[in-house]
Each structure stands twice: as C-alpha cells, then as structure tokens.
Amino acid sequence: MKIYILMVALTLGSVATLLAQGIEFNHGTWAEIKAQAKKENKLIFLDFYTVWCAPCRKMAREVFPLPEAGDFYNKHFINVKVDAEKGEGITLAKEYRPSGYPTLVFTDTDGKQLYRTTGAESAQELIKHAEVALNPQKDYDLLKEKYAKNELGKDDLYRFMVIAKAKDQNNEVNDIFDRYFDLVHQENSKEIFVLMEDFLSSSSSSSFKYLLAYRNNFYRTAGKKQVDDYIKKILKQEFSSKFLHYNSKESEQNYLAAKAVLESKANLTEKEKLQLDVSYYQQARDENNFIKAADLLVKKYAYRDDEEISMILGGSYMVKNRNHLLMLKKWAEIAVAIRGNSLNYLGLAMICDQLMDKENALKNIEFCMEASKRDDDGKAGMIEQFKQRIEQHYKN
C-alpha cells in the first residue's frame, strides 16, 4: 500500500511538473519564428545570451523555468534564446545590438523592436517588462508625463528612450538620450558608446558634441574605426537629408560647399564622394554630371557590384541622351552578368524600352519574370505591371 501511494505521489508530481512548466523556447530559424508569430498573432521575445555570461545562466536556471514566467510568456510571445556568438545569433546580434548580457528584446511579428532591457531579472520584473512590450503606449504616456517634470531616474529614462525609439520619435529620443547621458557619461566606456550608436542620431546633441570632444577616450574603449565610422554615419545622414532627398532644391554651389565641410569632418573616401555626387546630380536632374560621376563610380568601384549598379540605374528615368542611355545599358548588362535576378533584368528591360528597343525590352522583361518565379521573390505582380506598360508603349 505504501509503495502504491508513493507511486501515485510520484506520478502526480510528474504531472504537476509538466503542467507547471516555465518559458517554452522556440528553436526554429528566425524566418520560421516570425512566421509562427504571425500565425499565432503573438509578439516575439528574444533572450540574447552568451555561454560565458553568469547572469544569463542564472536566469536560465532560476527564472525562465518558473511557472509564473511560463504562464505569461507562453501565452503572449513566441520565445527565442539567441546565442549572440553562434550561428544565426551572430546576425541577429548585429541587427539588435545587445549592449550587455542578457539583453531581452521584444519585437512585433516582422521583427521590429518594440521594447528591450538589459540584465538579470526576477520573474516579477520579467513579467513587468513583458507588460510594457504588450502595451507600450500606456507606459510611454506615463513616462512622458514624468519626463516633462524631470522625475525620471536612469532606469526609467532608458525605458522611455527605448519606447520612444520604437515609436520612431527620433527627435525625442535624442533629447532623452542627452538627459540619460548626463547620468552615465563619466565612464566613456564601450557600453556607453554602444548606446550612442543605438539611440543618438543628431550631431547637434550635447552627447554627440561630447563624443567629438573626447573621441580619443572612446577610441581606447570602443576602437578608433568603430567610433570614426559612427561619427561619419551621423554626419552623412544629416548631409543626405538636406541635399539628397527627392524634393531638395539646394543649389550645386551649396551642395559642393557643404560636401567640403563634410569631408573635413568625416574623412570621406573617393568612393563615398562619388556616391554622394551621383545621388545629388540624380535628384537635381543634372544628366551630364550624373553620368560623369556614375561613370567614374562604375569604372573604379562598382564594376563588380550589381547592387551598386542597380542604385545608379535608378536615375535612368531622367536620362534623355541616347549615348548616355547606351552607357546605362552596358552597366545593366554587367549587373545581369553578375547576378541574374529580377531586379537586374528589370533595370535592363526598362533601359531597352527607353532606347525604343522593343525586342530586347520584352525579352528581358520575360527573363525578369522567370527570375522572379525562380527566386520566389514576391515581385511578380510589380513586374507584370511593367510588362503591360512596355507592351502598351509600343501599341501607341
């Protein structure tokens, strides 16, 4: 009888263990995880860890297995453990840039970050972070109200910054970061620099000016190339937003003067300067200077890069000179030879159409359709519209 009771107790204990399980982690690929999230209409939770991280092991051992954590997370999220130094985790770490370990990231079904936090947590804190990810607007409104009254400490400023970034409030993010930076910048550490890379996007920010003033300190902790590349990226982004967008009306004189200032601050390579020129003269509809800059870019740097060539061909719409169109056709043929995908065939077809070469325009649009079906790239509908446009062109 005692043996029977013991067996029943053990059985019930096993059942209870199965019922009271912790967080279930999905072990599929990132594409499979996003597909499952869409199918089940759940957000995605990613635990970025490394094998050497003691707090990561502590959470895996003491927090993730708890029933209360599992009940909440399994209901609302597709959960993923990501080794940031192995396999697909390396790529995901480059995309989400964990600033320490563990970093806990919450995304929508397309992988867009909604919220994140760093460090080991209790089950209660873990659930609190998940509640913010599920309803970021509520937390955003509360934090914004306290922010206006200057009532947020370091941790709350970080939370507010993450949510504001997820809402694409870039100007607000820069302001929040400056206030956050005032509390932590004394370290000049690599971790602080990584946060700059994640959140700071304005050269007028006091934090960015501090980086410029003390860049040698950051060179020692974060690496010279990484710091210089980040500074260049911010300055180029601001330059591009002024001179290279479609509706820009800035004169060539203003463009060249501003480019000279940018060169003095960011040490542009010749390739980067040519890329800027191609973009500026394209949006300015200056065909001769566009072709001149593009020709140099292709001959020196882009002759083996079909994506770079494709970017150049994006300016073909404003090219009228037949000799210039023949140059673009030659470049489009190079792109197709490098990679016969639908985008490259489409570029070639459209230029043939501009040259009134009906036979090759229709032939390449068919190749374009075949490549799209082969690669299953989802562009078939768009290509069909271009095909109809080309066919209609020769009916009129």
XYZ file of C-alpha atoms in Angstrom, residues 50 65 106 118 181 225 264 346 387:
9
model
C 26.471 34.140 -24.254
C 11.713 27.688 -15.564
C 10.615 42.285 -27.639
C 19.383 44.533 -20.165
C 23.899 60.536 -20.913
C 37.422 52.631 -36.545
C 36.849 67.954 -43.379
C 14.085 44.763 -64.852
C 5.417 44.361 -68.757
